[in-house]
mmCIF file of C-alpha atoms in Angstrom:
data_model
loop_
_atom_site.group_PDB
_atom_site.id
_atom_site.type_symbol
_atom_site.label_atom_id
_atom_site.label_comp_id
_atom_site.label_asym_id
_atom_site.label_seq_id
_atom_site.Cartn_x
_atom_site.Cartn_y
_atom_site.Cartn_z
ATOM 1 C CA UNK A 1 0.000 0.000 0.000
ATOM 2 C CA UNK A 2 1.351 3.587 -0.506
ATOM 3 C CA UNK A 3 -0.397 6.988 -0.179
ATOM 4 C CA UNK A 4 -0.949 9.809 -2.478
ATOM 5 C CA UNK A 5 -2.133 13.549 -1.454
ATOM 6 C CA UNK A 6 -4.635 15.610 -3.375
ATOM 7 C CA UNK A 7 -4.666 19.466 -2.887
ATOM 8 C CA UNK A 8 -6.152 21.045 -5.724
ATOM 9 C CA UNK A 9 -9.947 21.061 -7.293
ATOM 10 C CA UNK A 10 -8.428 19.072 -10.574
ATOM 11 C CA UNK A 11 -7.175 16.346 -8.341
ATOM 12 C CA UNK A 12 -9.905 16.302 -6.436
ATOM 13 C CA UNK A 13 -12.826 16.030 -9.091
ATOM 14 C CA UNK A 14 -10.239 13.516 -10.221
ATOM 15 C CA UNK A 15 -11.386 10.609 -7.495
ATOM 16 C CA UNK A 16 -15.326 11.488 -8.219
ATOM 17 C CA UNK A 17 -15.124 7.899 -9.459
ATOM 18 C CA UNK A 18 -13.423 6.264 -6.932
ATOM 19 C CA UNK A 19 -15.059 8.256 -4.409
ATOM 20 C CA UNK A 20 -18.205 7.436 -5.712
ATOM 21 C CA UNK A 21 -17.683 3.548 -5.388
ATOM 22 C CA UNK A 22 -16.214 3.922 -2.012
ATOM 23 C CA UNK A 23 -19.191 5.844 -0.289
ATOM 24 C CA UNK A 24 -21.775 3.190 -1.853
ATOM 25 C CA UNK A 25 -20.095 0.500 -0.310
ATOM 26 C CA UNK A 26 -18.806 1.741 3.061
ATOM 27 C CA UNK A 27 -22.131 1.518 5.620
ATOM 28 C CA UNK A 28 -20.190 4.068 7.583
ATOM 29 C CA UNK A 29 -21.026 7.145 4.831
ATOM 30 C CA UNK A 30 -23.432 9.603 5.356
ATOM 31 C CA UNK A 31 -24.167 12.169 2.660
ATOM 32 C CA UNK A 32 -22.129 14.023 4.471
ATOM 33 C CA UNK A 33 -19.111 11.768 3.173
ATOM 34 C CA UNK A 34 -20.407 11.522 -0.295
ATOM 35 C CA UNK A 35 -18.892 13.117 -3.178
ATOM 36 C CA UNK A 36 -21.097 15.809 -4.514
ATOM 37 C CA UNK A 37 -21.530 17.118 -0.748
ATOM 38 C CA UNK A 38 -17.939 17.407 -0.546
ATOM 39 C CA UNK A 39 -16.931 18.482 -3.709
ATOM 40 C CA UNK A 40 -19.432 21.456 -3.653
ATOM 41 C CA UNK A 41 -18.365 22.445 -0.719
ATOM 42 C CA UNK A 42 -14.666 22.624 -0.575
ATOM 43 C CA UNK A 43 -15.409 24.412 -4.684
ATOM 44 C CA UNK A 44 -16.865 27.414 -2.309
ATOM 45 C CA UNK A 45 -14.224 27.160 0.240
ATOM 46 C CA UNK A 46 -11.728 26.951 -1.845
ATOM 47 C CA UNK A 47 -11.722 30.568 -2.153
ATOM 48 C CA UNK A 48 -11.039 31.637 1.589
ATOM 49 C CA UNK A 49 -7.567 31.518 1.906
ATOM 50 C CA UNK A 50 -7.565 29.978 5.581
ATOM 51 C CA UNK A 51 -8.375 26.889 4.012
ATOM 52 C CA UNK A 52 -6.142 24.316 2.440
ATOM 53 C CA UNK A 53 -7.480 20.739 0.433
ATOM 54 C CA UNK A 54 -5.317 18.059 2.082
ATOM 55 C CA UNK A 55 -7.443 15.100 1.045
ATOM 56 C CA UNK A 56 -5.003 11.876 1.095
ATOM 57 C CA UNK A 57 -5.797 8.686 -0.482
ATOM 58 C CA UNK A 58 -4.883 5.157 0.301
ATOM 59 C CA UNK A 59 -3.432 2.986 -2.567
ATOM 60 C CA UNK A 60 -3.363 -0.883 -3.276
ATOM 61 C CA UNK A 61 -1.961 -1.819 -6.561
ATOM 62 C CA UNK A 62 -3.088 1.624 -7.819
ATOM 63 C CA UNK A 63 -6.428 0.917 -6.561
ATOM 64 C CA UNK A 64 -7.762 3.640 -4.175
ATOM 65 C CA UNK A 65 -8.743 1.978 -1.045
ATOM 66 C CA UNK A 66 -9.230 4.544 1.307
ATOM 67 C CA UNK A 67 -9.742 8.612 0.774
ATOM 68 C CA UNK A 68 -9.578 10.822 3.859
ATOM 69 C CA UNK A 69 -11.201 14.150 2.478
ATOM 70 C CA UNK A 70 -9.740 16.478 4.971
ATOM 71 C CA UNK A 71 -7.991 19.831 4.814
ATOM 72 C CA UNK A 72 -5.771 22.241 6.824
ATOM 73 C CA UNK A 73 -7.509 25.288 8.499
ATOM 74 C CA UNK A 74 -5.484 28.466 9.555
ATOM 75 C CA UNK A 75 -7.477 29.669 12.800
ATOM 76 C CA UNK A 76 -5.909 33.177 13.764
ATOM 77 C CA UNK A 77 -6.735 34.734 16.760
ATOM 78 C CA UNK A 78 -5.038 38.706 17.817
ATOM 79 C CA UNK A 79 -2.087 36.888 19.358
ATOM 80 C CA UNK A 80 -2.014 33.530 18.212
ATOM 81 C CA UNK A 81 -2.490 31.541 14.770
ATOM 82 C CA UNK A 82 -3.133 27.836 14.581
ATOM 83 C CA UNK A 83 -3.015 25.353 11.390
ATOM 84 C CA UNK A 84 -5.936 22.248 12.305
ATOM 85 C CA UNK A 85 -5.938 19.281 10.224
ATOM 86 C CA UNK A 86 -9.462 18.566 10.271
ATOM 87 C CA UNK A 87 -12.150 17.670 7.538
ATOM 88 C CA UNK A 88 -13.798 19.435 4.878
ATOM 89 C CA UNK A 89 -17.265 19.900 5.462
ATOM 90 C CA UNK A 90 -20.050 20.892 7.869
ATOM 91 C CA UNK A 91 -22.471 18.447 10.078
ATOM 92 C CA UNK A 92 -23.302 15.723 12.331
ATOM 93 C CA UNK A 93 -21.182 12.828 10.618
ATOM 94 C CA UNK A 94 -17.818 12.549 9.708
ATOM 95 C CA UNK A 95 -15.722 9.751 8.656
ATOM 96 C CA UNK A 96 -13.089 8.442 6.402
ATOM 97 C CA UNK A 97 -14.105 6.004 3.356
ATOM 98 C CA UNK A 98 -12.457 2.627 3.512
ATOM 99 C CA UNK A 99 -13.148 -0.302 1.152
ATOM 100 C CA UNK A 100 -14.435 -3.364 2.885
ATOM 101 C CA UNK A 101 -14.689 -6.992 2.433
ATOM 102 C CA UNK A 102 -11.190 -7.388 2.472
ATOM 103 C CA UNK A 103 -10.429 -7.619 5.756
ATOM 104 C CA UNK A 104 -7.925 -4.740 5.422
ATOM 105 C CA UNK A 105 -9.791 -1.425 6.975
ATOM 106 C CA UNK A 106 -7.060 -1.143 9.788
ATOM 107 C CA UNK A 107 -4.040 -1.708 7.264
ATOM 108 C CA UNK A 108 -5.631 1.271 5.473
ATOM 109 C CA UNK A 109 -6.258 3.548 8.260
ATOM 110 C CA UNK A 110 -2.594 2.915 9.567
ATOM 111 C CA UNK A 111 -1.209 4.027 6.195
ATOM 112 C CA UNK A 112 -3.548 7.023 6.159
ATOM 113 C CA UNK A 113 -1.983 8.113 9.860
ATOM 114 C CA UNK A 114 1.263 7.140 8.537
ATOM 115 C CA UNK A 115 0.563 10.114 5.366
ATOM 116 C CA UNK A 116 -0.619 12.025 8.322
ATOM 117 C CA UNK A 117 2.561 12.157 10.812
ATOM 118 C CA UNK A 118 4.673 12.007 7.729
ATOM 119 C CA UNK A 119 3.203 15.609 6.832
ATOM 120 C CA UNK A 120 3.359 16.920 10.839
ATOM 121 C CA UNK A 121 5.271 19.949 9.833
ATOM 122 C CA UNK A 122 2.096 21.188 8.487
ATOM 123 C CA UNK A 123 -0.077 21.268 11.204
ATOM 124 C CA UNK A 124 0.013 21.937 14.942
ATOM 125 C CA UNK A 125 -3.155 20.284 15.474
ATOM 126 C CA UNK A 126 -5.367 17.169 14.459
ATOM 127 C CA UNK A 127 -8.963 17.145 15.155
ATOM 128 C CA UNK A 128 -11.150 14.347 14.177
ATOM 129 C CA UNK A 129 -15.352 15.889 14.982
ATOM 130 C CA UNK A 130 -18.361 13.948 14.781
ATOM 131 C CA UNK A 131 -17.024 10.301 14.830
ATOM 132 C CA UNK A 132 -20.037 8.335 14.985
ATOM 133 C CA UNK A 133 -19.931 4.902 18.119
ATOM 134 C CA UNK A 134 -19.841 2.359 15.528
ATOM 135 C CA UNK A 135 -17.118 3.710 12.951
ATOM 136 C CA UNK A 136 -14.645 1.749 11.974
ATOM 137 C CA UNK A 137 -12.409 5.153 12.364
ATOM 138 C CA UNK A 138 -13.696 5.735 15.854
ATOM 139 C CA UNK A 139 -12.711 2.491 16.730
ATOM 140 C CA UNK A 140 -9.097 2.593 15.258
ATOM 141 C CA UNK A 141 -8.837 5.703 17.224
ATOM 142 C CA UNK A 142 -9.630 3.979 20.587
ATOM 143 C CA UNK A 143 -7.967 0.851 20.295
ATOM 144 C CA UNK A 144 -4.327 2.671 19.301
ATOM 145 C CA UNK A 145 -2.953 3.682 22.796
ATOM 146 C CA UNK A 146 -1.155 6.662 21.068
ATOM 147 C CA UNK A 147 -4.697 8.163 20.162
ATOM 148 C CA UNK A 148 -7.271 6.698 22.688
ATOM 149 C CA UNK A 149 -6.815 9.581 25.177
ATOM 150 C CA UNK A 150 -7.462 12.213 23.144
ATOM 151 C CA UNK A 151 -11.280 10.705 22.175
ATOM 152 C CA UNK A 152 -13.947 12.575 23.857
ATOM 153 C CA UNK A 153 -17.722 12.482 24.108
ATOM 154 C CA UNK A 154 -18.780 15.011 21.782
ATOM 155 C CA UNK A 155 -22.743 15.033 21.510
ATOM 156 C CA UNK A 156 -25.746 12.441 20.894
ATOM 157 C CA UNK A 157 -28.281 12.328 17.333
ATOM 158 C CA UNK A 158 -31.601 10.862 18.303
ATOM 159 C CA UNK A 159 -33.089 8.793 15.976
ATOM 160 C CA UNK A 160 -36.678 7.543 14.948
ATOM 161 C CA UNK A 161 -36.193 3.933 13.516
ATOM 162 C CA UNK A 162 -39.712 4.245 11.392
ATOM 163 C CA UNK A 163 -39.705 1.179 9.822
ATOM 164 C CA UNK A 164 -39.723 -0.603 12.995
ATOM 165 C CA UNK A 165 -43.366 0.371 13.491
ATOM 166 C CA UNK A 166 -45.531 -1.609 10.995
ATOM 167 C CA UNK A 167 -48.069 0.711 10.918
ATOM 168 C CA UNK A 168 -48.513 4.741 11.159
ATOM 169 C CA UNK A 169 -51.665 3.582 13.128
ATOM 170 C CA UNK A 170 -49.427 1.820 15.457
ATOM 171 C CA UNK A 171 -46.800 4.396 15.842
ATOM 172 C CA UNK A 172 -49.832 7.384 16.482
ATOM 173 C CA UNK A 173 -51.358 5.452 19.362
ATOM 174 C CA UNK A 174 -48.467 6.145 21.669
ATOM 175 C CA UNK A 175 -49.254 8.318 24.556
ATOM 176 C CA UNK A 176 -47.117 11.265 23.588
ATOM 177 C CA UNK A 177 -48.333 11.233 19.779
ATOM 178 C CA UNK A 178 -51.771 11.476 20.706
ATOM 179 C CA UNK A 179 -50.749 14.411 22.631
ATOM 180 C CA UNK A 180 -48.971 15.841 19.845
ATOM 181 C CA UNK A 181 -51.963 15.519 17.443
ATOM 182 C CA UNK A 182 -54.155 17.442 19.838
ATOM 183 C CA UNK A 183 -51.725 20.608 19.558
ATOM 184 C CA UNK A 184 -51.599 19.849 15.263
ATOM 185 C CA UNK A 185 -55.306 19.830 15.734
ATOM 186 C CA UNK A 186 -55.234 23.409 17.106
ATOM 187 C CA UNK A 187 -53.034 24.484 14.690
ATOM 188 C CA UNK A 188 -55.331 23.829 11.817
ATOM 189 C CA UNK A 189 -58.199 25.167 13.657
ATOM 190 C CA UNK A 190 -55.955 28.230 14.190
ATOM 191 C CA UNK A 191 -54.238 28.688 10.369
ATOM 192 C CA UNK A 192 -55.992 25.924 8.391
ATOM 193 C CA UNK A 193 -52.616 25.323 7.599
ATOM 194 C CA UNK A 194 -51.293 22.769 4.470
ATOM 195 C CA UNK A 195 -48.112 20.472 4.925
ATOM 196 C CA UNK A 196 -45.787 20.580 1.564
ATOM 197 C CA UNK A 197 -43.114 18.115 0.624
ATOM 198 C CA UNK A 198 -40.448 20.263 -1.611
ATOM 199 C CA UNK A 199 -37.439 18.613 -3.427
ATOM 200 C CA UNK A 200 -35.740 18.199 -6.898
ATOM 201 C CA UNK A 201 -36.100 21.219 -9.326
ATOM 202 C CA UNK A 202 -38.244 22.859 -6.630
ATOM 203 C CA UNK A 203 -35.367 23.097 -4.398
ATOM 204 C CA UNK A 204 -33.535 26.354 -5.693
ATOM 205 C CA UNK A 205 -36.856 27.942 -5.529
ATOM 206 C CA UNK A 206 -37.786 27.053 -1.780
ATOM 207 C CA UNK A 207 -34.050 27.905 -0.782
ATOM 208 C CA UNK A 208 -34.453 31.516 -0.916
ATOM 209 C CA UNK A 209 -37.851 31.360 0.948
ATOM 210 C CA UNK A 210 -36.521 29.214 3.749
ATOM 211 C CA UNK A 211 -33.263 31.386 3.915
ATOM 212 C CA UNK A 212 -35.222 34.358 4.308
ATOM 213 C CA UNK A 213 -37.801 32.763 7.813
ATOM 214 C CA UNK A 214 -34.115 31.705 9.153
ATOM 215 C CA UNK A 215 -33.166 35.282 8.644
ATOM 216 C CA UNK A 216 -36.097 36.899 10.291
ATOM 217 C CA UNK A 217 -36.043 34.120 13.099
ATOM 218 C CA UNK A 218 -32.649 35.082 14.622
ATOM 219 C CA UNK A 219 -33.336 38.811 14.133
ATOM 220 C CA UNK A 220 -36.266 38.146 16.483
ATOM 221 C CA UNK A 221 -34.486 35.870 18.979
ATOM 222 C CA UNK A 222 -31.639 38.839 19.346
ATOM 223 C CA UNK A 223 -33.711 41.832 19.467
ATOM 224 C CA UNK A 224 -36.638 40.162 21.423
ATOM 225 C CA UNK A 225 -35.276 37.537 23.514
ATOM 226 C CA UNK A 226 -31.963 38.782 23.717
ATOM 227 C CA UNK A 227 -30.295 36.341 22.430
ATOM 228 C CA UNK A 228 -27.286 37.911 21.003
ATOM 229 C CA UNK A 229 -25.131 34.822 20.020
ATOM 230 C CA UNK A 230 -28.221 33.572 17.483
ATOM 231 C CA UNK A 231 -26.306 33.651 13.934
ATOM 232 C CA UNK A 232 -28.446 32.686 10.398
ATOM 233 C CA UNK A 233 -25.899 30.066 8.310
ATOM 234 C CA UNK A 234 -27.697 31.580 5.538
ATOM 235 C CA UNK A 235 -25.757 35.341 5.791
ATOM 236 C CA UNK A 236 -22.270 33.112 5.583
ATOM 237 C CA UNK A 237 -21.312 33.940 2.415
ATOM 238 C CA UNK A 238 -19.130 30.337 1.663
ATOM 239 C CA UNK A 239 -22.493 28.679 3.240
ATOM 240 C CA UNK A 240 -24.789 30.595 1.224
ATOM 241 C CA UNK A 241 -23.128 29.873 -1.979
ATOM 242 C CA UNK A 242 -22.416 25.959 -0.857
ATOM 243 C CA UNK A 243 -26.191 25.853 -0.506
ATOM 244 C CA UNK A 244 -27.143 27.376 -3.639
ATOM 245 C CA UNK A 245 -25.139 24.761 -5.653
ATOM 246 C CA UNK A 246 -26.609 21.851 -3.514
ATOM 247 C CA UNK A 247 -29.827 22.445 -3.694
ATOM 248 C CA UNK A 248 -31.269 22.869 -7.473
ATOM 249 C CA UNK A 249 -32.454 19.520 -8.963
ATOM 250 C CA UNK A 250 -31.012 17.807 -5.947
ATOM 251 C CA UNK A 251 -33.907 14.946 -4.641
ATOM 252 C CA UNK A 252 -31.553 14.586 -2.044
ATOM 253 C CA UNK A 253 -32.560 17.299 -0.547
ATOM 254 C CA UNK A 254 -35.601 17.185 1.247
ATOM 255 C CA UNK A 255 -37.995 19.978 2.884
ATOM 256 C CA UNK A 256 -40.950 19.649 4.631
ATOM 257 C CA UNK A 257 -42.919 22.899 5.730
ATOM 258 C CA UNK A 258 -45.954 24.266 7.048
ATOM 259 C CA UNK A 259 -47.694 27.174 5.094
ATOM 260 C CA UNK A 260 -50.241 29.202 6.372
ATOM 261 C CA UNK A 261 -53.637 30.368 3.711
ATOM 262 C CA UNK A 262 -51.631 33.060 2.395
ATOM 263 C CA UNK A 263 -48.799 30.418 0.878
ATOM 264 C CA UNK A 264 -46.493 32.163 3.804
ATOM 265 C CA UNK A 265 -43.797 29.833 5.528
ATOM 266 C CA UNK A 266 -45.104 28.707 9.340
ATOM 267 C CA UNK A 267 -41.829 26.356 9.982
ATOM 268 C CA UNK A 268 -39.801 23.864 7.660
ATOM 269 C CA UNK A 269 -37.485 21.316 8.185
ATOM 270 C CA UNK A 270 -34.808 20.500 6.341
ATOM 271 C CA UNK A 271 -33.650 17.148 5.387
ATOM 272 C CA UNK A 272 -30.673 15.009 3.426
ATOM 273 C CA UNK A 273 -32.014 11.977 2.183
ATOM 274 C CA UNK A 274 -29.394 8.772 2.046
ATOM 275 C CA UNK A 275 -29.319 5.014 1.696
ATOM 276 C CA UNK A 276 -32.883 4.994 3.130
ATOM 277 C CA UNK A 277 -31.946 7.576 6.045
ATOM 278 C CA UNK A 278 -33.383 11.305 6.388
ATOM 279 C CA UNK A 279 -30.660 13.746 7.918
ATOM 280 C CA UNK A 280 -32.658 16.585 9.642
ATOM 281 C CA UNK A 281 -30.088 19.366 9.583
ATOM 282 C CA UNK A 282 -31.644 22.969 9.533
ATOM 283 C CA UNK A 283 -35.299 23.965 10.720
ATOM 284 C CA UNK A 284 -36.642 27.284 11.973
ATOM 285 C CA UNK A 285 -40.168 28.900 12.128
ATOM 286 C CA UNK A 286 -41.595 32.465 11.128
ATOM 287 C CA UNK A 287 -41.684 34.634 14.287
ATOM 288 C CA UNK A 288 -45.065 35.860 13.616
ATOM 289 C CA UNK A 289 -46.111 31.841 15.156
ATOM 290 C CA UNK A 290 -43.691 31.706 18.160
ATOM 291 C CA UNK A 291 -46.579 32.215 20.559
ATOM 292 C CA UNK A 292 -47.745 29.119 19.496
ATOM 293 C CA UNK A 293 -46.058 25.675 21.415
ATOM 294 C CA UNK A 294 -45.528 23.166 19.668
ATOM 295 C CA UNK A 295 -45.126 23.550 15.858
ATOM 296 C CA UNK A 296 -42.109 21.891 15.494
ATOM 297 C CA UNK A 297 -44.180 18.867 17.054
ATOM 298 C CA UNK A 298 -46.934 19.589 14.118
ATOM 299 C CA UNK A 299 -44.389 19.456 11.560
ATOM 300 C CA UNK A 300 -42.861 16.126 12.953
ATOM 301 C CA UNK A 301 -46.704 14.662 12.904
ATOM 302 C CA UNK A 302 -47.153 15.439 9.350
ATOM 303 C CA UNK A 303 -43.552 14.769 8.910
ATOM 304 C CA UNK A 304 -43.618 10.892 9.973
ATOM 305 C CA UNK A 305 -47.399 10.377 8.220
ATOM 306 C CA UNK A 306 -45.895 11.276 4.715
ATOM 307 C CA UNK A 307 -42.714 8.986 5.463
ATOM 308 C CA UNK A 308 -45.327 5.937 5.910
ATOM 309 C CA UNK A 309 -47.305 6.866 3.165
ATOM 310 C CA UNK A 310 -44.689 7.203 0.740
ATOM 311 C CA UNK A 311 -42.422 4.594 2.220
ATOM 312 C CA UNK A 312 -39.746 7.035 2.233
ATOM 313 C CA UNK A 313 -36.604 6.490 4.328
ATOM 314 C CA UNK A 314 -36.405 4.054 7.183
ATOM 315 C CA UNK A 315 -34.841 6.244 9.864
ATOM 316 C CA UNK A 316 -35.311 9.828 10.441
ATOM 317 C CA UNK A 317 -32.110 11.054 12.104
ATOM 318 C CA UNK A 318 -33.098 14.087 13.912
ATOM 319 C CA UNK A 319 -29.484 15.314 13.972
ATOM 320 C CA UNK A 320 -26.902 16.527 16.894
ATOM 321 C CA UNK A 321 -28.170 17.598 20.192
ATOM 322 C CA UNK A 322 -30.002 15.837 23.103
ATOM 323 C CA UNK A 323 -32.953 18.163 23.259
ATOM 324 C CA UNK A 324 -36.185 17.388 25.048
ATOM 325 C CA UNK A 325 -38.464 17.330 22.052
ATOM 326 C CA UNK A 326 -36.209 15.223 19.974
ATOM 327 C CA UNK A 327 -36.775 12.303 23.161
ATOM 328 C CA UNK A 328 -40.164 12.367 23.346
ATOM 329 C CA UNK A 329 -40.493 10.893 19.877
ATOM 330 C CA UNK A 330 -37.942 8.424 20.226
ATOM 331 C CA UNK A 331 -35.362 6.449 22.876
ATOM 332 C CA UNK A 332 -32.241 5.795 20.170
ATOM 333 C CA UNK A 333 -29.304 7.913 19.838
ATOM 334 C CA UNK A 334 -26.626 7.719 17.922
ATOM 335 C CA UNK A 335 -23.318 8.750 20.018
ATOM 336 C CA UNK A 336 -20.930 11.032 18.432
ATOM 337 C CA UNK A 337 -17.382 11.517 19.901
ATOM 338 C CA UNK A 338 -14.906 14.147 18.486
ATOM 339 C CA UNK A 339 -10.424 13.368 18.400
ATOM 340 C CA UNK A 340 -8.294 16.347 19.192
ATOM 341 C CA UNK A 341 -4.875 15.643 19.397
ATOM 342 C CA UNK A 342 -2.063 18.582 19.644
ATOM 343 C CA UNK A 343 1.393 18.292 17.496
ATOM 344 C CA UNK A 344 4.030 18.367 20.380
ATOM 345 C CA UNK A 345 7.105 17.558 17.977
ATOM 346 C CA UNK A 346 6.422 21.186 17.355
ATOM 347 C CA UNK A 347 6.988 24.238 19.833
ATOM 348 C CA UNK A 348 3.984 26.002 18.936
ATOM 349 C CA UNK A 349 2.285 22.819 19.445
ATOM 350 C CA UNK A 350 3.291 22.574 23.089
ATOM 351 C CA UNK A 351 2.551 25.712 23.813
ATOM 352 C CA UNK A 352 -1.386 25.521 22.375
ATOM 353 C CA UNK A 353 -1.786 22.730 24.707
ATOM 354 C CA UNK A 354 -0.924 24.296 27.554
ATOM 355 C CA UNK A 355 -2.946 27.206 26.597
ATOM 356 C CA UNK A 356 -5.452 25.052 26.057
ATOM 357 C CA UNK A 357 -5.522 23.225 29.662
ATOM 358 C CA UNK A 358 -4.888 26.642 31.018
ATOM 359 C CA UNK A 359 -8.261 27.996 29.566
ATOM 360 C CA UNK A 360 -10.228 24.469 30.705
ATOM 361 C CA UNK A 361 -8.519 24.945 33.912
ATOM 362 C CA UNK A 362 -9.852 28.674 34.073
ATOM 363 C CA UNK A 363 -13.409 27.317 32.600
ATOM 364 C CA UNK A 364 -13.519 24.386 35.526
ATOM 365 C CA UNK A 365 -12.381 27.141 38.164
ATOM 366 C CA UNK A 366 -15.093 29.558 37.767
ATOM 367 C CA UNK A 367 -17.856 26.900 37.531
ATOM 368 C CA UNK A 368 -16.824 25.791 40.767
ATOM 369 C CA UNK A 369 -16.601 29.286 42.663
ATOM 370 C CA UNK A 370 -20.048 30.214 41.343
ATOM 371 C CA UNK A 371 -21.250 26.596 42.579
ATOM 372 C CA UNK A 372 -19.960 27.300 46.372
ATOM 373 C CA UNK A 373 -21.385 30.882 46.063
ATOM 374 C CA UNK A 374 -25.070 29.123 45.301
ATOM 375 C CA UNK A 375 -24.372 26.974 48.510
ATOM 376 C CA UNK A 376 -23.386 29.660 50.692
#
């Protein structure tokens, strides 16, 4: 086996083939690994000049076997600046592609490390997010003693496994769902609302409509709840344009919506649909409804009706964070862990992990003072 290293946008839409082949047969990809998600993305990206392709690809008899489609990040702060090997992309999984059947997955990932070490000049630190509990890359990481301690719980994806419910009868007669149809009840007595399905050539159509609720939404959650941290992905300018070339004629990409009797937006959800599994990744609601609890429960009710009807998908992965809401329509989570390992053959590297402890150390420090100052 040997390794090669691609770093420009010919070399990359070079592997679409390869890449391709790999993601259909590795039951670790997400659409997040595929290639279209990746290649449109890193095409936008490629123009912010923090940002470096560093994709390396695994080799056997000129064969690839294994692509790691990551890249090199230049974080600068006022004092500091930092160069993270991490990967290309944005969302809740995150792998590397492997080919299997051959028994040789941990061969490939220890000549992808190797390429990675061999190139440690070039970074100061490696950092591995959203690593799902049943990767074969998660476990490489935890069974090598040189990378085991730097593995960390990162955050949890509930899922809803719907095809494990013969019926949508059966699945509705559960205590909580009959709640939940008594608030989508209200709602239609309220707005007479209609539920829409959107994808395909609709998609660049409903993008800008969807954009433009997100928008409004965190305008209203800063100036009227004062939440000042609430940021739109839509106004990022390398999001906004990644978007707009994912979307159009994509039937990957899946929204579902409420719209009130003037055809205006009431919430949507957004989905990616892949090898039978629906990736909820954006949702938001027009502020004009958030008096009313509940919609995103409304949504999810019309939501899981259409996906029996149609038969489409057989999970609905409702995406990272361990909210409430998202448990009271199911009890399985996926487990998603996060690598961060600093380069200390380098001086700059030692010196970010100590600043780094320092700053937990700070963070631990004044969550304990202001926990003795509630007991006293």
């Amino acid at each position: 086996m040997n390794t090669r290293i691609v770093t420009d946008m010919e070399g990359f839409q070079s592997l679409q083939e390869d890449w391709e082949r790999l993601e259909l047969q590795d039951p670790d990809a997400t659409y997040y690994s595929t290639f279209q998600f990746n290649y449109f993305w890193w095409k936008t990206h490629s123009k912010d000049p923090g940002k470096r392709l560093f994709i390396v690809c695994c080799l056997l008899d000129n064969r690839v076997v294994g692509i790691a489609p990551l890249m090199i990040r230049r974080d600068r702060s006022k004092l500091f600046s930092c160069s993270t090997l991490c990967f290309i992309g944005q969302g809740d999984y995150f792998t590397f592609l492997l080919e299997r059947g051959s028994g040789s997955e941990i061969k490939i990932l220890k000549e992808l490390f190797g390429a990675f070490h061999a190139h440690d000049s070039l970074w100061d630190k490696f950092e591995l997010t959203h690593l799902t509990q049943e990767s074969q890359l998660l476990h490489y990481l935890l069974r090598h003693e040189q990378y085991n301690e730097h593995v960390q719980y990162l955050t949890s994806c509930p899922v809803i496994p719907i095809r494990e419910h013969e019926t949508y009868e059966r699945l509705s007669q559960t205590k909580d769902f009959i709640k939940m149809k008594k608030t989508r009840d209200k709602l239609r007595k309220q707005v007479n609302y209609r539920f829409k399905v959107v994808t395909g050539e609709q998609n660049a159509e409903i993008y800008d409509r969807v954009a433009r609720v997100h928008r409004l939404l965190k305008e209203y959650l800063q100036t009227e709840k004062g939440r000042s941290e609430r940021r739109s992905l839509f106004e990022n300018e390398y999001t906004d344009e990644f978007l707009r070339r994912l979307f159009p004629n994509n039937d990957q990409v899946v929204v579902f919506m409420l719209e009130d009797e003037r055809g205006e937006i009431i919430n949507y959800s957004i989905c990616y649909l892949y090898k039978d599994v629906l990736y909820d990744w954006n949702s938001g609601y027009a502020p004009e409804y958030s008096s009313f609890h509940g919609l995103a429960n409304v949504l999810m009710v019309e939501t899981l009706e259409h996906l029996f009807k149609e038969k489409l998908g057989k999970r609905l992965d409702c995406g990272a964070g361990s909210y409430a809401w998202k448990f009271k329509w199911t009890s399985r989570f996926n487990v998603n862990y996060t690598f961060k390992m600093w380069n200390l053959l380098k001086a700059r590297g030692r010196l970010y992990r100590f600043l780094s402890g320092f700053k937990t150390m700070l963070q631990t420090a004044f969550i304990m003072t202001g926990m003795i100052e509630i007991m006293l």
